[in-house]
Amino acid sequence: MNNNLEEQKLKQPSSISEKVLGKISSGQIKMRPRAIFILKIIAVILAVFFAAIFVVFLISFIVFSLRSSGLWFLPGLGFRGLGILFNSLPWLLIFITVVSVIVLELLIRRFSFSYRRPLVYSIFGVFILVLLGGLAVAKTHWHADIFWQAQEGRLPIAGEFYRQFGAPKLNFVHSGLVATTTDGSFDLETGRGETLRIFIASSTRFSLDKNQEIIKKDDQVIILGKRDNDSVQAFDIRRVDKRFEPFDRQPSPRPMRLRGR
Amino acid sequence: MPELTNLTTDEAIVRQVQLGDSEAFGILVKRYEIKILHYARKFLFNYTDIEDLAQDVFIKAYNNIQSFDASRKFSAWIYRIAHNEFINAIKKKGREPVSYFDVDVLWPRLVSREKADHRANEQELRKMLDYCLNELDLKYREPLILYYLEELDYQEIADILHIPVSTVGVRLRRGREKMKWFCQKSGYHYEQ
């Protein structure tokens, strides 16, 4: 019965089907070649791939920057540390990362596995993946090596970016290697290649450091204290693990700027 | 090429069209023109160029037929093209606001699927859709049309509107509630 109805319907003259078929036979409308659609899909997949790589790069670079500037260790220094951390975060990089994640999500949203799920789940999934990727890259020496190439003037394209954001100049947080020690002060060589004189007062705290009386040459330290030209009155000093970029540089035949000066 | 019969699936016909049998496309147009016209009339009330828009849907479908993945449902694909065409027409005429983002896409509250009693009331609901549909916002109107009038399932509606499956449920439920309110306001009694 239904088949008969459909058969009758198919036999009935249809204005739309006649018009459309007329346009097809006269060549007014044409099928677009399959290659165009394949190229479009490839372009979208490549855009997703490069956007993901870019976000992973940014996240890993932010982690590197936080570690090299000493900001990474501030949460261990109490509320004051957290306040300084908030004021010193690389907000521009964080903003670019957030925008890039949104762009990545918009690209992924074209695929059914994404749009069939609530946006929150999709964004959360994307964020977790790029965050894990970023942290994995941040664990390698990759950024530290590039940073040193930039410091030595051997990185023409992204050199300025690495010099500016890789070890940012901060007013209240200073990290680096102890170069020389004297009574009541020591010299600190920073990732930016500067030497700061750090003054220790009786009120200076040595956070989370049981060997506070010993500040030795080549120690890696984070100093909290307001910078005045090239000197800093420290109110908090923290010694950090030796494995700390960018100072934990892999052995290289190239001359180093910080060590062995 | 194999002979096409009434029982040949849409997807098999599309494969023929993709291989160059343009005449086979006519069968698809005949199968779907009433549905698309119906969808357009319900979705775009007060529009005079419904036939032209429906024709454009089939022209777009033919243009892009090579992009169709024959492992998926043709019905959802052609309705997606129709949805895009109709939304573009609404934007062009500027008669109704078209929202680009809704909170219920961000994190839809989970709702149960249609219950048996809803299905039992479908006849009544269809009558009401004729009576009060025009009062509803686009975002509620469209899922109601696709679910109750075009008889598509949640998954197909999600694929047509590019929204989460759970959002389809949320919009259907809210759409019914709003429709009930509008119907009661205008003197039509609705038993949910």
CSV table of C-alpha atoms in Angstrom, one decimal, chain B residues 7-187:
chain,number,residue,atom,x,y,z
B,7,LEU,CA,12.9,0.4,-2.0
B,8,THR,CA,16.4,1.6,-2.8
B,9,THR,CA,17.8,3.5,0.1
B,10,ASP,CA,18.5,7.3,-0.1
B,11,GLU,CA,22.2,6.6,0.6
B,12,ALA,CA,22.3,4.0,-2.3
B,13,ILE,CA,20.8,6.6,-4.6
B,14,VAL,CA,23.3,9.2,-3.5
B,15,ARG,CA,26.1,6.8,-4.3
B,16,GLN,CA,24.6,6.6,-7.9
B,17,VAL,CA,24.5,10.3,-8.1
B,18,GLN,CA,28.0,10.6,-6.9
B,19,LEU,CA,29.0,8.2,-9.7
B,20,GLY,CA,27.5,10.6,-12.2
B,21,ASP,CA,23.9,9.5,-12.6
B,22,SER,CA,22.2,13.0,-12.3
B,23,GLU,CA,18.8,11.6,-13.1
B,24,ALA,CA,18.9,9.6,-9.9
B,25,PHE,CA,18.9,12.9,-8.1
B,26,GLY,CA,15.4,13.5,-9.3
B,27,ILE,CA,14.2,10.5,-7.1
B,28,LEU,CA,15.7,12.1,-4.0
B,29,VAL,CA,14.1,15.5,-4.8
B,30,LYS,CA,10.7,13.8,-5.2
B,31,ARG,CA,11.2,11.9,-2.0
B,32,TYR,CA,12.1,15.0,0.0
B,33,GLU,CA,10.4,17.9,-1.6
B,34,ILE,CA,7.1,17.6,0.3
B,35,LYS,CA,9.0,17.1,3.6
B,36,ILE,CA,11.3,20.1,2.9
B,37,LEU,CA,8.4,22.3,1.8
B,38,HIS,CA,6.5,21.2,5.0
B,39,TYR,CA,9.5,22.0,7.2
B,40,ALA,CA,9.9,25.4,5.5
B,41,ARG,CA,6.2,26.3,5.8
B,42,LYS,CA,6.3,25.6,9.5
B,43,PHE,CA,9.7,27.1,10.2
B,44,LEU,CA,9.3,30.2,8.0
B,45,PHE,CA,5.8,31.3,8.5
B,46,ASN,CA,4.9,34.6,6.6
B,47,TYR,CA,7.5,33.9,4.0
B,48,THR,CA,6.3,34.1,0.4
B,49,ASP,CA,9.3,32.6,-1.3
B,50,ILE,CA,9.1,29.1,0.4
B,51,GLU,CA,9.2,27.2,-3.0
B,52,ASP,CA,12.3,29.1,-4.1
B,53,LEU,CA,14.0,28.4,-0.8
B,54,ALA,CA,13.1,24.7,-1.0
B,55,GLN,CA,14.5,24.7,-4.6
B,56,ASP,CA,17.7,26.3,-3.3
B,57,VAL,CA,18.0,23.5,-0.7
B,58,PHE,CA,18.1,20.9,-3.5
B,59,ILE,CA,20.4,22.9,-5.7
B,60,LYS,CA,22.8,23.2,-2.7
B,61,ALA,CA,22.4,19.5,-2.1
B,62,TYR,CA,23.3,18.7,-5.7
B,63,ASN,CA,26.3,21.1,-5.7
B,64,ASN,CA,27.7,19.5,-2.6
B,65,ILE,CA,26.6,15.9,-3.1
B,66,GLN,CA,30.2,14.7,-3.3
B,67,SER,CA,30.7,15.8,0.3
B,68,PHE,CA,28.0,13.4,1.5
B,69,ASP,CA,29.4,10.5,3.4
B,70,ALA,CA,27.1,7.6,2.4
B,71,SER,CA,27.7,5.8,5.7
B,72,ARG,CA,25.6,8.5,7.3
B,73,LYS,CA,21.9,9.3,7.0
B,74,PHE,CA,20.9,11.3,3.9
B,75,SER,CA,17.8,12.7,5.7
B,76,ALA,CA,19.9,14.4,8.4
B,77,TRP,CA,22.2,15.8,5.7
B,78,ILE,CA,19.4,17.4,3.6
B,79,TYR,CA,17.7,18.8,6.6
B,80,ARG,CA,21.0,20.3,7.7
B,81,ILE,CA,21.2,22.1,4.3
B,82,ALA,CA,17.6,23.2,4.7
B,83,HIS,CA,18.2,24.5,8.2
B,84,ASN,CA,21.2,26.6,7.0
B,85,GLU,CA,19.2,27.9,4.0
B,86,PHE,CA,16.3,28.9,6.2
B,87,ILE,CA,18.4,30.5,8.9
B,88,ASN,CA,20.2,32.5,6.2
B,89,ALA,CA,16.8,33.6,4.8
B,90,ILE,CA,15.7,34.7,8.3
B,91,LYS,CA,19.0,36.6,8.8
B,92,LYS,CA,18.6,38.3,5.4
B,93,LYS,CA,15.0,39.4,6.1
B,94,GLY,CA,15.8,40.3,9.7
B,95,ARG,CA,12.3,39.4,10.9
B,96,GLU,CA,13.4,37.4,13.9
B,97,PRO,CA,16.6,37.5,16.0
B,98,VAL,CA,18.9,34.6,15.4
B,99,SER,CA,21.1,33.7,18.4
B,100,TYR,CA,24.6,32.4,17.8
B,101,PHE,CA,25.1,31.1,21.3
B,102,ASP,CA,22.8,29.6,24.0
B,103,VAL,CA,23.6,28.6,27.5
B,104,ASP,CA,21.7,25.3,26.9
B,105,VAL,CA,24.5,24.3,24.4
B,106,LEU,CA,27.1,25.1,27.0
B,107,TRP,CA,25.8,22.8,29.7
B,108,PRO,CA,22.3,21.4,29.1
B,109,ARG,CA,20.5,20.1,32.2
B,110,LEU,CA,20.0,16.4,31.6
B,111,VAL,CA,16.4,15.5,30.9
B,112,SER,CA,14.8,12.2,30.3
B,113,ARG,CA,13.9,11.2,26.8
B,114,GLU,CA,10.3,11.4,25.6
B,115,LYS,CA,8.1,9.3,27.8
B,116,ALA,CA,5.2,7.1,26.6
B,117,ASP,CA,2.5,9.5,27.7
B,118,HIS,CA,4.2,12.3,25.5
B,119,ARG,CA,4.0,9.9,22.6
B,120,ALA,CA,0.4,9.2,23.3
B,121,ASN,CA,-0.4,12.9,23.3
B,122,GLU,CA,1.4,13.5,20.0
B,123,GLN,CA,-1.8,13.9,18.0
B,124,GLU,CA,-2.9,16.6,20.3
B,125,LEU,CA,0.5,18.1,20.2
B,126,ARG,CA,0.5,18.3,16.4
B,127,LYS,CA,-2.7,20.1,16.5
B,128,MET,CA,-1.3,22.6,18.9
B,129,LEU,CA,1.8,23.0,16.8
B,130,ASP,CA,-0.5,24.2,14.0
B,131,TYR,CA,-2.2,26.6,16.4
B,132,CYS,CA,0.6,28.1,18.5
B,133,LEU,CA,3.9,27.3,16.8
B,134,ASN,CA,4.4,30.7,15.4
B,135,GLU,CA,4.6,32.3,18.8
B,136,LEU,CA,7.7,30.3,19.7
B,137,ASP,CA,11.3,31.4,19.4
B,138,LEU,CA,13.3,29.9,16.6
B,139,LYS,CA,15.4,27.7,19.0
B,140,TYR,CA,12.3,26.0,20.4
B,141,ARG,CA,10.2,26.0,17.2
B,142,GLU,CA,12.7,24.1,15.1
B,143,PRO,CA,13.3,21.1,17.4
B,144,LEU,CA,9.5,20.8,17.8
B,145,ILE,CA,8.9,20.8,14.1
B,146,LEU,CA,11.7,18.2,13.5
B,147,TYR,CA,10.6,15.9,16.3
B,148,TYR,CA,6.8,16.0,16.1
B,149,LEU,CA,6.1,16.9,12.5
B,150,GLU,CA,9.1,15.5,10.6
B,151,GLU,CA,9.4,12.6,13.1
B,152,LEU,CA,13.2,12.7,13.4
B,153,ASP,CA,15.0,11.3,16.4
B,154,TYR,CA,17.2,13.2,18.9
B,155,GLN,CA,20.4,12.1,17.2
B,156,GLU,CA,19.3,13.3,13.8
B,157,ILE,CA,18.0,16.6,15.2
B,158,ALA,CA,21.4,17.1,17.0
B,159,ASP,CA,23.2,16.5,13.6
B,160,ILE,CA,20.9,18.9,11.8
B,161,LEU,CA,21.2,21.7,14.3
B,162,HIS,CA,24.8,20.9,15.4
B,163,ILE,CA,23.8,21.0,19.0
B,164,PRO,CA,24.4,18.4,21.8
B,165,VAL,CA,21.9,15.6,21.9
B,166,SER,CA,20.9,16.5,25.5
B,167,THR,CA,20.2,20.1,24.3
B,168,VAL,CA,17.6,18.7,21.9
B,169,GLY,CA,15.8,17.2,24.9
B,170,VAL,CA,16.1,20.5,26.9
B,171,ARG,CA,14.7,22.5,24.0
B,172,LEU,CA,11.8,20.1,23.3
B,173,ARG,CA,10.8,20.2,26.9
B,174,ARG,CA,11.0,24.0,27.2
B,175,GLY,CA,9.4,24.3,23.8
B,176,ARG,CA,6.4,22.2,24.9
B,177,GLU,CA,6.1,24.3,28.1
B,178,LYS,CA,6.2,27.6,26.2
B,179,MET,CA,3.8,26.3,23.7
B,180,LYS,CA,1.4,25.2,26.4
B,181,TRP,CA,1.6,28.7,27.9
B,182,PHE,CA,1.0,30.4,24.6
B,183,CYS,CA,-1.9,28.1,23.7
B,184,GLN,CA,-3.6,28.7,27.1
B,185,LYS,CA,-3.1,32.4,26.7
B,186,SER,CA,-4.8,32.4,23.3
B,187,GLY,CA,-7.6,30.2,24.5
